[in-house]
Structures are given as C-alpha cells and as structure tokens.
Amino acid sequence: EVQLVESGGDLVQPGGPLRLSCAASGFKFSNYWMNWVRQVPGKGLEWVANINQDGSEKHYVDSVKGRFTISRNNAKNSLYLQMSNLRVEDTAVYYCARPLRTTVITPGDYWGQGTLVTVSS
Amino acid sequence: SYVLTQAPSVSVAPGKTARITCGGNNIGSKSVYWYQQKPGQAPVVVVHDDSDRPSGIPERFSGSNSGNTATLTISGVEAGDEADYYCQVWDSNSDHVVFGGGTKLTVL
C-alpha cells in the first residue's frame, strides 16, 4: 500500500527555519518525481516545489524561491522541504504528493495527510 | 505566469448534471487534472490527462478539454459529491504546477 507521511509541522516565529519530512512507502520512491503542495486553511491549493528522481532538477513557486529548498534521500525513501526566513503567509498545511506515473511530474493520486506549519509571533 | 480560472461555486440538485469549468490560455494543449477535496481530507484525483478516470472513480465523473476551457462533468450528482474541485496543469513554459482557485460544489 502506498503511503506518504509528512512530519515536522510546528509553530514557528517569522524569520525562523523549519524542516518538513515526508516518509514514503509501498512504491519505488526513487522512480518518481515528488511534489510539495500547501493549503492555507479554508483556501485553495498552491503548488510549492518539486524534484526529479535523482534530485538533479528542482522547481519552485516564485514566492518561496531562495527561501525553501526541496531535497530527497532515495536510500531513506524520504522527501524534505527546508524552509527558512518563514513569513506569516507561509502558514498552511503542507502536503507531499506523488505523480500518477513515473513519467509524470505533477502531483497525482497519492497525497499525505498533511502537516500544519504556523508562522506567528 | 499561467493562470487557471474557476468559478467559486456551482450548485446543482441531486440527480442532475454539474459542469465545473477551468479556463486557461490554450489549456487544450495541456494535460488537465481534476481533484476533489472534502473538508479535512487530502485531495483525490477524479480525472487525469483531460478525461481519464483513476480506478475506483465512478463513471459519473468525466472530463473534456479544448481550446481555452477544460470541463469536469458530474452526472447524476449525489450528496456525497459535495466538495471543492480543483483543476491543475503543468506549465512547461515556467516549469510550474498550476492549480485553479477551486470550485465549491453544493448539492441542493
């Protein structure tokens, strides 16, 4: 069974750092692009970043470029999002998501349950 | 940057057909995904690659995509279909995933 389990969400002060993790199981993690998507409670979905199979290609939404870094450890079947210089507007539930197929980049059929990041003083 | 436009809300009576649209410049040239999200839950793909349904998704859900509009059609709407629906594409020009703003489907 495919599972994605996010962790690391917390209450953090503006300007602070935070690292999110996503533990994957039930599929060959190293064969898939992976995505982070966030959602402000009560609002819509916003794609944050994605990373290719070997970590050599990464893409970010403009609002997090230079502040967030996506990475992965295929030996540990894990995806990460290192967030720095956090802003109040980064407050959201963060999901990791796997594409439908190994040849697809975008989020697809498997999502984690999400982890809540709250940025507040 | 590429923008997808959805109506904020659509209402439909049970048993009727709901059509949720997603507008984007030449969206017909892109592969569209549709997600259903119920309160407190992660999104679920109901249509991918414009018109394909993942296993387990009822045939009542169908998609089409042409020109500047993609459409998710839900036939024989049921109370359990009440949810937020999002369209999504990959914009190869910017290397960005783009989501529409979402449409709240209300079953009257």
mmCIF file with all atom_site columns, C-alpha atoms in Angstrom:
data_model
loop_
_atom_site.group_PDB
_atom_site.id
_atom_site.type_symbol
_atom_site.label_atom_id
_atom_site.label_alt_id
_atom_site.label_comp_id
_atom_site.label_asym_id
_atom_site.label_entity_id
_atom_site.label_seq_id
_atom_site.pdbx_PDB_ins_code
_atom_site.Cartn_x
_atom_site.Cartn_y
_atom_site.Cartn_z
_atom_site.occupancy
_atom_site.B_iso_or_equiv
_atom_site.pdbx_formal_charge
_atom_site.auth_seq_id
_atom_site.auth_comp_id
_atom_site.auth_asym_id
_atom_site.auth_atom_id
_atom_site.pdbx_PDB_model_num
ATOM 1   C CA . GLU A 1 1   ? 0.000   0.000  0.000   1.00 0.00 ? 1   GLU A CA 1
ATOM 2   C CA . VAL A 1 2   ? 1.330   3.404  -0.986  1.00 0.00 ? 2   VAL A CA 1
ATOM 3   C CA . GLN A 1 3   ? 1.776   5.716  1.984   1.00 0.00 ? 3   GLN A CA 1
ATOM 4   C CA . LEU A 1 4   ? 3.101   9.231  2.358   1.00 0.00 ? 4   LEU A CA 1
ATOM 5   C CA . VAL A 1 5   ? 3.500   10.539 5.890   1.00 0.00 ? 5   VAL A CA 1
ATOM 6   C CA . GLU A 1 6   ? 4.509   14.136 6.489   1.00 0.00 ? 6   GLU A CA 1
ATOM 7   C CA . SER A 1 7   ? 6.027   15.390 9.692   1.00 0.00 ? 7   SER A CA 1
ATOM 8   C CA . GLY A 1 8   ? 7.794   18.422 11.059  1.00 0.00 ? 8   GLY A CA 1
ATOM 9   C CA . GLY A 1 9   ? 5.000   20.956 11.073  1.00 0.00 ? 9   GLY A CA 1
ATOM 10  C CA . ASP A 1 10  ? 5.135   23.334 14.007  1.00 0.00 ? 10  ASP A CA 1
ATOM 11  C CA . LEU A 1 11  ? 4.546   26.830 15.310  1.00 0.00 ? 11  LEU A CA 1
ATOM 12  C CA . VAL A 1 12  ? 7.493   28.994 14.325  1.00 0.00 ? 12  VAL A CA 1
ATOM 13  C CA . GLN A 1 13  ? 8.266   32.692 14.578  1.00 0.00 ? 13  GLN A CA 1
ATOM 14  C CA . PRO A 1 14  ? 8.543   34.876 11.494  1.00 0.00 ? 14  PRO A CA 1
ATOM 15  C CA . GLY A 1 15  ? 12.036  34.698 10.067  1.00 0.00 ? 15  GLY A CA 1
ATOM 16  C CA . GLY A 1 16  ? 12.644  31.283 11.548  1.00 0.00 ? 16  GLY A CA 1
ATOM 17  C CA . PRO A 1 17  ? 13.521  27.976 9.896   1.00 0.00 ? 17  PRO A CA 1
ATOM 18  C CA . LEU A 1 18  ? 11.665  24.688 9.742   1.00 0.00 ? 18  LEU A CA 1
ATOM 19  C CA . ARG A 1 19  ? 12.248  21.364 8.033   1.00 0.00 ? 19  ARG A CA 1
ATOM 20  C CA . LEU A 1 20  ? 9.448   19.168 6.819   1.00 0.00 ? 20  LEU A CA 1
ATOM 21  C CA . SER A 1 21  ? 9.826   15.487 6.038   1.00 0.00 ? 21  SER A CA 1
ATOM 22  C CA . CYS A 1 22  ? 7.757   13.049 4.040   1.00 0.00 ? 22  CYS A CA 1
ATOM 23  C CA . ALA A 1 23  ? 8.283   9.326  4.547   1.00 0.00 ? 23  ALA A CA 1
ATOM 24  C CA . ALA A 1 24  ? 7.266   7.234  1.546   1.00 0.00 ? 24  ALA A CA 1
ATOM 25  C CA . SER A 1 25  ? 6.471   3.546  1.454   1.00 0.00 ? 25  SER A CA 1
ATOM 26  C CA . GLY A 1 26  ? 4.722   0.996  -0.713  1.00 0.00 ? 26  GLY A CA 1
ATOM 27  C CA . PHE A 1 27  ? 6.321   2.036  -4.013  1.00 0.00 ? 27  PHE A CA 1
ATOM 28  C CA . LYS A 1 28  ? 9.747   2.522  -5.558  1.00 0.00 ? 28  LYS A CA 1
ATOM 29  C CA . PHE A 1 29  ? 10.346  6.068  -4.340  1.00 0.00 ? 29  PHE A CA 1
ATOM 30  C CA . SER A 1 30  ? 13.429  6.650  -6.482  1.00 0.00 ? 30  SER A CA 1
ATOM 31  C CA . ASN A 1 31  ? 11.393  6.220  -9.690  1.00 0.00 ? 31  ASN A CA 1
ATOM 32  C CA . TYR A 1 32  ? 9.092   9.190  -9.107  1.00 0.00 ? 32  TYR A CA 1
ATOM 33  C CA . TRP A 1 33  ? 9.175   12.951 -9.197  1.00 0.00 ? 33  TRP A CA 1
ATOM 34  C CA . MET A 1 34  ? 7.826   14.274 -5.896  1.00 0.00 ? 34  MET A CA 1
ATOM 35  C CA . ASN A 1 35  ? 5.925   17.442 -5.038  1.00 0.00 ? 35  ASN A CA 1
ATOM 36  C CA . TRP A 1 36  ? 5.118   19.665 -2.095  1.00 0.00 ? 36  TRP A CA 1
ATOM 37  C CA . VAL A 1 37  ? 1.734   21.397 -2.178  1.00 0.00 ? 37  VAL A CA 1
ATOM 38  C CA . ARG A 1 38  ? 0.349   23.702 0.509   1.00 0.00 ? 38  ARG A CA 1
ATOM 39  C CA . GLN A 1 39  ? -3.056  24.931 1.503   1.00 0.00 ? 39  GLN A CA 1
ATOM 40  C CA . VAL A 1 40  ? -3.931  27.813 3.760   1.00 0.00 ? 40  VAL A CA 1
ATOM 41  C CA . PRO A 1 41  ? -6.842  26.592 5.927   1.00 0.00 ? 41  PRO A CA 1
ATOM 42  C CA . GLY A 1 42  ? -10.071 27.410 4.150   1.00 0.00 ? 42  GLY A CA 1
ATOM 43  C CA . LYS A 1 43  ? -8.278  28.429 0.939   1.00 0.00 ? 43  LYS A CA 1
ATOM 44  C CA . GLY A 1 44  ? -7.144  26.778 -2.260  1.00 0.00 ? 44  GLY A CA 1
ATOM 45  C CA . LEU A 1 45  ? -4.248  24.532 -3.189  1.00 0.00 ? 45  LEU A CA 1
ATOM 46  C CA . GLU A 1 46  ? -0.868  26.043 -4.033  1.00 0.00 ? 46  GLU A CA 1
ATOM 47  C CA . TRP A 1 47  ? 1.996   24.078 -5.519  1.00 0.00 ? 47  TRP A CA 1
ATOM 48  C CA . VAL A 1 48  ? 5.268   24.804 -3.711  1.00 0.00 ? 48  VAL A CA 1
ATOM 49  C CA . ALA A 1 49  ? 8.066   22.759 -5.267  1.00 0.00 ? 49  ALA A CA 1
ATOM 50  C CA . ASN A 1 50  ? 9.002   19.527 -6.968  1.00 0.00 ? 50  ASN A CA 1
ATOM 51  C CA . ILE A 1 51  ? 12.112  17.440 -7.506  1.00 0.00 ? 51  ILE A CA 1
ATOM 52  C CA . ASN A 1 52  ? 13.074  14.832 -10.034 1.00 0.00 ? 52  ASN A CA 1
ATOM 53  C CA . GLN A 1 53  ? 14.048  11.266 -9.365  1.00 0.00 ? 53  GLN A CA 1
ATOM 54  C CA . ASP A 1 54  ? 17.737  11.788 -8.590  1.00 0.00 ? 54  ASP A CA 1
ATOM 55  C CA . GLY A 1 55  ? 17.424  15.277 -7.132  1.00 0.00 ? 55  GLY A CA 1
ATOM 56  C CA . SER A 1 56  ? 19.214  16.980 -10.008 1.00 0.00 ? 56  SER A CA 1
ATOM 57  C CA . GLU A 1 57  ? 16.217  19.055 -11.135 1.00 0.00 ? 57  GLU A CA 1
ATOM 58  C CA . LYS A 1 58  ? 14.098  21.204 -8.839  1.00 0.00 ? 58  LYS A CA 1
ATOM 59  C CA . HIS A 1 59  ? 11.362  23.760 -9.421  1.00 0.00 ? 59  HIS A CA 1
ATOM 60  C CA . TYR A 1 60  ? 9.791   26.261 -7.036  1.00 0.00 ? 60  TYR A CA 1
ATOM 61  C CA . VAL A 1 61  ? 6.860   28.627 -6.961  1.00 0.00 ? 61  VAL A CA 1
ATOM 62  C CA . ASP A 1 62  ? 8.181   32.176 -7.154  1.00 0.00 ? 62  ASP A CA 1
ATOM 63  C CA . SER A 1 63  ? 7.055   33.123 -3.643  1.00 0.00 ? 63  SER A CA 1
ATOM 64  C CA . VAL A 1 64  ? 9.395   30.602 -1.997  1.00 0.00 ? 64  VAL A CA 1
ATOM 65  C CA . LYS A 1 65  ? 12.421  30.778 -4.304  1.00 0.00 ? 65  LYS A CA 1
ATOM 66  C CA . GLY A 1 66  ? 15.546  31.496 -2.331  1.00 0.00 ? 66  GLY A CA 1
ATOM 67  C CA . ARG A 1 67  ? 13.847  30.622 0.970   1.00 0.00 ? 67  ARG A CA 1
ATOM 68  C CA . PHE A 1 68  ? 12.763  26.987 0.553   1.00 0.00 ? 68  PHE A CA 1
ATOM 69  C CA . THR A 1 69  ? 14.855  24.030 -0.581  1.00 0.00 ? 69  THR A CA 1
ATOM 70  C CA . ILE A 1 70  ? 13.395  20.714 -1.670  1.00 0.00 ? 70  ILE A CA 1
ATOM 71  C CA . SER A 1 71  ? 15.551  17.606 -1.391  1.00 0.00 ? 71  SER A CA 1
ATOM 72  C CA . ARG A 1 72  ? 15.268  13.853 -1.174  1.00 0.00 ? 72  ARG A CA 1
ATOM 73  C CA . ASN A 1 73  ? 17.118  10.828 0.157   1.00 0.00 ? 73  ASN A CA 1
ATOM 74  C CA . ASN A 1 74  ? 16.240  7.841  -2.001  1.00 0.00 ? 74  ASN A CA 1
ATOM 75  C CA . ALA A 1 75  ? 18.072  5.454  0.331   1.00 0.00 ? 75  ALA A CA 1
ATOM 76  C CA . LYS A 1 76  ? 15.722  6.542  3.109   1.00 0.00 ? 76  LYS A CA 1
ATOM 77  C CA . ASN A 1 77  ? 12.621  6.894  0.901   1.00 0.00 ? 77  ASN A CA 1
ATOM 78  C CA . SER A 1 78  ? 12.240  10.416 2.168   1.00 0.00 ? 78  SER A CA 1
ATOM 79  C CA . LEU A 1 79  ? 11.368  13.820 0.794   1.00 0.00 ? 79  LEU A CA 1
ATOM 80  C CA . TYR A 1 80  ? 12.242  17.059 2.568   1.00 0.00 ? 80  TYR A CA 1
ATOM 81  C CA . LEU A 1 81  ? 11.377  20.726 2.493   1.00 0.00 ? 81  LEU A CA 1
ATOM 82  C CA . GLN A 1 82  ? 13.831  23.009 4.232   1.00 0.00 ? 82  GLN A CA 1
ATOM 83  C CA . MET A 1 83  ? 12.110  26.320 4.890   1.00 0.00 ? 83  MET A CA 1
ATOM 84  C CA . SER A 1 84  ? 13.939  29.439 6.002   1.00 0.00 ? 84  SER A CA 1
ATOM 85  C CA . ASN A 1 85  ? 13.042  33.070 6.582   1.00 0.00 ? 85  ASN A CA 1
ATOM 86  C CA . LEU A 1 86  ? 9.457   31.992 7.123   1.00 0.00 ? 86  LEU A CA 1
ATOM 87  C CA . ARG A 1 87  ? 6.683   34.525 6.691   1.00 0.00 ? 87  ARG A CA 1
ATOM 88  C CA . VAL A 1 88  ? 3.203   34.720 8.150   1.00 0.00 ? 88  VAL A CA 1
ATOM 89  C CA . GLU A 1 89  ? 1.851   33.987 4.676   1.00 0.00 ? 89  GLU A CA 1
ATOM 90  C CA . ASP A 1 90  ? 3.647   30.623 4.657   1.00 0.00 ? 90  ASP A CA 1
ATOM 91  C CA . THR A 1 91  ? 1.167   29.407 7.251   1.00 0.00 ? 91  THR A CA 1
ATOM 92  C CA . ALA A 1 92  ? -0.545  26.400 5.689   1.00 0.00 ? 92  ALA A CA 1
ATOM 93  C CA . VAL A 1 93  ? -0.997  22.672 5.664   1.00 0.00 ? 93  VAL A CA 1
ATOM 94  C CA . TYR A 1 94  ? 1.854   21.195 3.630   1.00 0.00 ? 94  TYR A CA 1
ATOM 95  C CA . TYR A 1 95  ? 1.263   18.012 1.632   1.00 0.00 ? 95  TYR A CA 1
ATOM 96  C CA . CYS A 1 96  ? 3.713   15.805 -0.171  1.00 0.00 ? 96  CYS A CA 1
ATOM 97  C CA . ALA A 1 97  ? 2.274   14.237 -3.305  1.00 0.00 ? 97  ALA A CA 1
ATOM 98  C CA . ARG A 1 98  ? 3.324   11.585 -5.768  1.00 0.00 ? 98  ARG A CA 1
ATOM 99  C CA . PRO A 1 99  ? 2.504   11.625 -9.503  1.00 0.00 ? 99  PRO A CA 1
ATOM 100 C CA . LEU A 1 100 ? 0.342   9.001  -11.153 1.00 0.00 ? 100 LEU A CA 1
ATOM 101 C CA . ARG A 1 101 ? 3.182   7.606  -13.221 1.00 0.00 ? 101 ARG A CA 1
ATOM 102 C CA . THR A 1 102 ? 6.951   7.675  -13.169 1.00 0.00 ? 102 THR A CA 1
ATOM 103 C CA . THR A 1 103 ? 6.975   9.742  -16.354 1.00 0.00 ? 103 THR A CA 1
ATOM 104 C CA . VAL A 1 104 ? 4.772   12.482 -14.908 1.00 0.00 ? 104 VAL A CA 1
ATOM 105 C CA . ILE A 1 105 ? 5.984   15.498 -12.986 1.00 0.00 ? 105 ILE A CA 1
ATOM 106 C CA . THR A 1 106 ? 2.820   16.870 -11.381 1.00 0.00 ? 106 THR A CA 1
ATOM 107 C CA . PRO A 1 107 ? 1.008   15.769 -8.203  1.00 0.00 ? 107 PRO A CA 1
ATOM 108 C CA . GLY A 1 108 ? -1.329  12.855 -8.728  1.00 0.00 ? 108 GLY A CA 1
ATOM 109 C CA . ASP A 1 109 ? -3.043  10.082 -6.952  1.00 0.00 ? 109 ASP A CA 1
ATOM 110 C CA . TYR A 1 110 ? -1.189  9.798  -3.689  1.00 0.00 ? 110 TYR A CA 1
ATOM 111 C CA . TRP A 1 111 ? -1.040  12.532 -1.081  1.00 0.00 ? 111 TRP A CA 1
ATOM 112 C CA . GLY A 1 112 ? -0.034  12.513 2.539   1.00 0.00 ? 112 GLY A CA 1
ATOM 113 C CA . GLN A 1 113 ? -2.337  13.658 5.299   1.00 0.00 ? 113 GLN A CA 1
ATOM 114 C CA . GLY A 1 114 ? -0.537  16.990 5.549   1.00 0.00 ? 114 GLY A CA 1
ATOM 115 C CA . THR A 1 115 ? 1.419   18.725 8.272   1.00 0.00 ? 115 THR A CA 1
ATOM 116 C CA . LEU A 1 116 ? 0.482   22.154 9.624   1.00 0.00 ? 116 LEU A CA 1
ATOM 117 C CA . VAL A 1 117 ? 3.002   24.968 9.614   1.00 0.00 ? 117 VAL A CA 1
ATOM 118 C CA . THR A 1 118 ? 2.003   28.050 11.580  1.00 0.00 ? 118 THR A CA 1
ATOM 119 C CA . VAL A 1 119 ? 4.144   31.151 11.341  1.00 0.00 ? 119 VAL A CA 1
ATOM 120 C CA . SER A 1 120 ? 3.284   33.595 14.061  1.00 0.00 ? 120 SER A CA 1
ATOM 121 C CA . SER A 1 121 ? 4.885   35.695 16.765  1.00 0.00 ? 121 SER A CA 1
ATOM 122 C CA . SER B 2 1   ? 2.687   33.184 -15.267 1.00 0.00 ? 1   SER B CA 1
ATOM 123 C CA . TYR B 2 2   ? -0.022  30.794 -16.344 1.00 0.00 ? 2   TYR B CA 1
ATOM 124 C CA . VAL B 2 3   ? -3.418  31.294 -14.713 1.00 0.00 ? 3   VAL B CA 1
ATOM 125 C CA . LEU B 2 4   ? -6.341  28.893 -14.349 1.00 0.00 ? 4   LEU B CA 1
ATOM 126 C CA . THR B 2 5   ? -9.745  30.408 -13.652 1.00 0.00 ? 5   THR B CA 1
ATOM 127 C CA . GLN B 2 6   ? -12.597 28.590 -11.927 1.00 0.00 ? 6   GLN B CA 1
ATOM 128 C CA . ALA B 2 7   ? -15.973 29.815 -10.770 1.00 0.00 ? 7   ALA B CA 1
ATOM 129 C CA . PRO B 2 8   ? -16.030 29.972 -6.946  1.00 0.00 ? 8   PRO B CA 1
ATOM 130 C CA . SER B 2 9   ? -19.213 27.955 -6.634  1.00 0.00 ? 9   SER B CA 1
ATOM 131 C CA . VAL B 2 10  ? -21.637 25.744 -8.510  1.00 0.00 ? 10  VAL B CA 1
ATOM 132 C CA . SER B 2 11  ? -24.945 24.456 -7.190  1.00 0.00 ? 11  SER B CA 1
ATOM 133 C CA . VAL B 2 12  ? -26.908 21.516 -8.535  1.00 0.00 ? 12  VAL B CA 1
ATOM 134 C CA . ALA B 2 13  ? -29.884 19.430 -7.481  1.00 0.00 ? 13  ALA B CA 1
ATOM 135 C CA . PRO B 2 14  ? -29.403 15.739 -6.749  1.00 0.00 ? 14  PRO B CA 1
ATOM 136 C CA . GLY B 2 15  ? -29.604 13.591 -9.858  1.00 0.00 ? 15  GLY B CA 1
ATOM 137 C CA . LYS B 2 16  ? -28.786 16.467 -12.170 1.00 0.00 ? 16  LYS B CA 1
ATOM 138 C CA . THR B 2 17  ? -25.565 17.188 -14.043 1.00 0.00 ? 17  THR B CA 1
ATOM 139 C CA . ALA B 2 18  ? -22.884 19.520 -12.702 1.00 0.00 ? 18  ALA B CA 1
ATOM 140 C CA . ARG B 2 19  ? -20.357 21.120 -15.005 1.00 0.00 ? 19  ARG B CA 1
ATOM 141 C CA . ILE B 2 20  ? -17.286 22.737 -13.498 1.00 0.00 ? 20  ILE B CA 1
ATOM 142 C CA . THR B 2 21  ? -15.106 24.706 -15.867 1.00 0.00 ? 21  THR B CA 1
ATOM 143 C CA . CYS B 2 22  ? -11.446 25.681 -15.803 1.00 0.00 ? 22  CYS B CA 1
ATOM 144 C CA . GLY B 2 23  ? -10.283 28.461 -18.083 1.00 0.00 ? 23  GLY B CA 1
ATOM 145 C CA . GLY B 2 24  ? -6.735  28.997 -19.248 1.00 0.00 ? 24  GLY B CA 1
ATOM 146 C CA . ASN B 2 25  ? -4.937  30.319 -22.293 1.00 0.00 ? 25  ASN B CA 1
ATOM 147 C CA . ASN B 2 26  ? -4.844  27.433 -24.798 1.00 0.00 ? 26  ASN B CA 1
ATOM 148 C CA . ILE B 2 27  ? -5.475  24.960 -21.988 1.00 0.00 ? 27  ILE B CA 1
ATOM 149 C CA . GLY B 2 28  ? -6.469  22.472 -24.670 1.00 0.00 ? 28  GLY B CA 1
ATOM 150 C CA . SER B 2 29  ? -2.773  21.965 -25.371 1.00 0.00 ? 29  SER B CA 1
ATOM 151 C CA . LYS B 2 30  ? -2.095  20.915 -21.785 1.00 0.00 ? 30  LYS B CA 1
ATOM 152 C CA . SER B 2 31  ? -2.954  17.832 -19.769 1.00 0.00 ? 31  SER B CA 1
ATOM 153 C CA . VAL B 2 32  ? -5.552  18.669 -17.119 1.00 0.00 ? 32  VAL B CA 1
ATOM 154 C CA . TYR B 2 33  ? -6.041  17.013 -13.772 1.00 0.00 ? 33  TYR B CA 1
ATOM 155 C CA . TRP B 2 34  ? -9.147  17.403 -11.624 1.00 0.00 ? 34  TRP B CA 1
ATOM 156 C CA . TYR B 2 35  ? -9.103  16.926 -7.864  1.00 0.00 ? 35  TYR B CA 1
ATOM 157 C CA . GLN B 2 36  ? -11.933 16.509 -5.395  1.00 0.00 ? 36  GLN B CA 1
ATOM 158 C CA . GLN B 2 37  ? -11.306 17.672 -1.846  1.00 0.00 ? 37  GLN B CA 1
ATOM 159 C CA . LYS B 2 38  ? -13.686 17.168 1.049   1.00 0.00 ? 38  LYS B CA 1
ATOM 160 C CA . PRO B 2 39  ? -13.292 19.035 4.355   1.00 0.00 ? 39  PRO B CA 1
ATOM 161 C CA . GLY B 2 40  ? -10.374 17.811 6.424   1.00 0.00 ? 40  GLY B CA 1
ATOM 162 C CA . GLN B 2 41  ? -9.148  15.457 3.721   1.00 0.00 ? 41  GLN B CA 1
ATOM 163 C CA . ALA B 2 42  ? -6.338  15.455 1.177   1.00 0.00 ? 42  ALA B CA 1
ATOM 164 C CA . PRO B 2 43  ? -7.264  15.982 -2.486  1.00 0.00 ? 43  PRO B CA 1
ATOM 165 C CA . VAL B 2 44  ? -8.239  12.986 -4.595  1.00 0.00 ? 44  VAL B CA 1
ATOM 166 C CA . VAL B 2 45  ? -7.726  12.789 -8.359  1.00 0.00 ? 45  VAL B CA 1
ATOM 167 C CA . VAL B 2 46  ? -11.033 12.209 -10.116 1.00 0.00 ? 46  VAL B CA 1
ATOM 168 C CA . VAL B 2 47  ? -9.849  12.853 -13.684 1.00 0.00 ? 47  VAL B CA 1
ATOM 169 C CA . HIS B 2 48  ? -6.346  12.920 -15.137 1.00 0.00 ? 48  HIS B CA 1
ATOM 170 C CA . ASP B 2 49  ? -4.922  13.568 -18.593 1.00 0.00 ? 49  ASP B CA 1
ATOM 171 C CA . ASP B 2 50  ? -8.057  15.544 -19.508 1.00 0.00 ? 50  ASP B CA 1
ATOM 172 C CA . SER B 2 51  ? -10.542 12.665 -19.468 1.00 0.00 ? 51  SER B CA 1
ATOM 173 C CA . ASP B 2 52  ? -9.114  9.545  -17.836 1.00 0.00 ? 52  ASP B CA 1
ATOM 174 C CA . ARG B 2 53  ? -10.513 8.241  -14.564 1.00 0.00 ? 53  ARG B CA 1
ATOM 175 C CA . PRO B 2 54  ? -8.376  6.533  -11.933 1.00 0.00 ? 54  PRO B CA 1
ATOM 176 C CA . SER B 2 55  ? -9.607  3.165  -10.783 1.00 0.00 ? 55  SER B CA 1
ATOM 177 C CA . GLY B 2 56  ? -12.313 3.495  -8.183  1.00 0.00 ? 56  GLY B CA 1
ATOM 178 C CA . ILE B 2 57  ? -13.688 6.773  -9.509  1.00 0.00 ? 57  ILE B CA 1
ATOM 179 C CA . PRO B 2 58  ? -17.305 6.404  -10.678 1.00 0.00 ? 58  PRO B CA 1
ATOM 180 C CA . GLU B 2 59  ? -18.125 6.744  -14.355 1.00 0.00 ? 59  GLU B CA 1
ATOM 181 C CA . ARG B 2 60  ? -20.323 9.683  -13.372 1.00 0.00 ? 60  ARG B CA 1
ATOM 182 C CA . PHE B 2 61  ? -17.132 11.753 -13.411 1.00 0.00 ? 61  PHE B CA 1
ATOM 183 C CA . SER B 2 62  ? -15.861 12.732 -16.842 1.00 0.00 ? 62  SER B CA 1
ATOM 184 C CA . GLY B 2 63  ? -13.605 15.381 -18.291 1.00 0.00 ? 63  GLY B CA 1
ATOM 185 C CA . SER B 2 64  ? -13.039 17.234 -21.523 1.00 0.00 ? 64  SER B CA 1
ATOM 186 C CA . ASN B 2 65  ? -10.537 19.814 -22.676 1.00 0.00 ? 65  ASN B CA 1
ATOM 187 C CA . SER B 2 66  ? -10.476 22.005 -25.746 1.00 0.00 ? 66  SER B CA 1
ATOM 188 C CA . GLY B 2 67  ? -9.459  25.499 -26.700 1.00 0.00 ? 67  GLY B CA 1
ATOM 189 C CA . ASN B 2 68  ? -9.367  27.708 -23.619 1.00 0.00 ? 68  ASN B CA 1
ATOM 190 C CA . THR B 2 69  ? -11.655 25.636 -21.388 1.00 0.00 ? 69  THR B CA 1
ATOM 191 C CA . ALA B 2 70  ? -11.475 22.319 -19.595 1.00 0.00 ? 70  ALA B CA 1
ATOM 192 C CA . THR B 2 71  ? -14.639 20.882 -18.076 1.00 0.00 ? 71  THR B CA 1
ATOM 193 C CA . LEU B 2 72  ? -15.336 18.392 -15.333 1.00 0.00 ? 72  LEU B CA 1
ATOM 194 C CA . THR B 2 73  ? -18.794 16.885 -15.692 1.00 0.00 ? 73  THR B CA 1
ATOM 195 C CA . ILE B 2 74  ? -20.500 15.026 -12.870 1.00 0.00 ? 74  ILE B CA 1
ATOM 196 C CA . SER B 2 75  ? -23.621 13.195 -13.983 1.00 0.00 ? 75  SER B CA 1
ATOM 197 C CA . GLY B 2 76  ? -26.329 12.071 -11.599 1.00 0.00 ? 76  GLY B CA 1
ATOM 198 C CA . VAL B 2 77  ? -24.931 14.203 -8.797  1.00 0.00 ? 77  VAL B CA 1
ATOM 199 C CA . GLU B 2 78  ? -25.147 12.697 -5.325  1.00 0.00 ? 78  GLU B CA 1
ATOM 200 C CA . ALA B 2 79  ? -24.963 14.330 -1.916  1.00 0.00 ? 79  ALA B CA 1
ATOM 201 C CA . GLY B 2 80  ? -21.556 12.736 -1.419  1.00 0.00 ? 80  GLY B CA 1
ATOM 202 C CA . ASP B 2 81  ? -20.177 14.692 -4.384  1.00 0.00 ? 81  ASP B CA 1
ATOM 203 C CA . GLU B 2 82  ? -20.385 17.915 -2.408  1.00 0.00 ? 82  GLU B CA 1
ATOM 204 C CA . ALA B 2 83  ? -16.786 19.091 -2.197  1.00 0.00 ? 83  ALA B CA 1
ATOM 205 C CA . ASP B 2 84  ? -14.239 21.537 -3.555  1.00 0.00 ? 84  ASP B CA 1
ATOM 206 C CA . TYR B 2 85  ? -12.937 20.753 -7.036  1.00 0.00 ? 85  TYR B CA 1
ATOM 207 C CA . TYR B 2 86  ? -9.607  21.972 -8.392  1.00 0.00 ? 86  TYR B CA 1
ATOM 208 C CA . CYS B 2 87  ? -8.155  21.831 -11.879 1.00 0.00 ? 87  CYS B CA 1
ATOM 209 C CA . GLN B 2 88  ? -4.399  21.593 -12.360 1.00 0.00 ? 88  GLN B CA 1
ATOM 210 C CA . VAL B 2 89  ? -1.883  21.645 -15.190 1.00 0.00 ? 89  VAL B CA 1
ATOM 211 C CA . TRP B 2 90  ? 1.856   21.623 -15.693 1.00 0.00 ? 90  TRP B CA 1
ATOM 212 C CA . ASP B 2 91  ? 3.027   24.801 -17.394 1.00 0.00 ? 91  ASP B CA 1
ATOM 213 C CA . SER B 2 92  ? 6.118   23.807 -19.336 1.00 0.00 ? 92  SER B CA 1
ATOM 214 C CA . ASN B 2 93  ? 6.945   27.434 -20.118 1.00 0.00 ? 93  ASN B CA 1
ATOM 215 C CA . SER B 2 94  ? 7.571   28.246 -16.468 1.00 0.00 ? 94  SER B CA 1
ATOM 216 C CA . ASP B 2 95  ? 8.199   24.714 -15.160 1.00 0.00 ? 95  ASP B CA 1
ATOM 217 C CA . HIS B 2 96  ? 5.433   25.316 -12.653 1.00 0.00 ? 96  HIS B CA 1
ATOM 218 C CA . VAL B 2 97  ? 2.475   23.265 -11.494 1.00 0.00 ? 97  VAL B CA 1
ATOM 219 C CA . VAL B 2 98  ? -0.593  25.498 -11.580 1.00 0.00 ? 98  VAL B CA 1
ATOM 220 C CA . PHE B 2 99  ? -3.857  24.985 -9.702  1.00 0.00 ? 99  PHE B CA 1
ATOM 221 C CA . GLY B 2 100 ? -7.120  26.717 -10.353 1.00 0.00 ? 100 GLY B CA 1
ATOM 222 C CA . GLY B 2 101 ? -8.693  28.609 -7.481  1.00 0.00 ? 101 GLY B CA 1
ATOM 223 C CA . GLY B 2 102 ? -11.209 25.855 -6.832  1.00 0.00 ? 102 GLY B CA 1
ATOM 224 C CA . THR B 2 103 ? -14.966 25.483 -7.211  1.00 0.00 ? 103 THR B CA 1
ATOM 225 C CA . LYS B 2 104 ? -17.214 24.589 -4.319  1.00 0.00 ? 104 LYS B CA 1
ATOM 226 C CA . LEU B 2 105 ? -19.909 22.199 -5.478  1.00 0.00 ? 105 LEU B CA 1
ATOM 227 C CA . THR B 2 106 ? -23.086 22.420 -3.438  1.00 0.00 ? 106 THR B CA 1
ATOM 228 C CA . VAL B 2 107 ? -25.737 19.746 -3.790  1.00 0.00 ? 107 VAL B CA 1
ATOM 229 C CA . LEU B 2 108 ? -29.071 21.369 -3.119  1.00 0.00 ? 108 LEU B CA 1
#
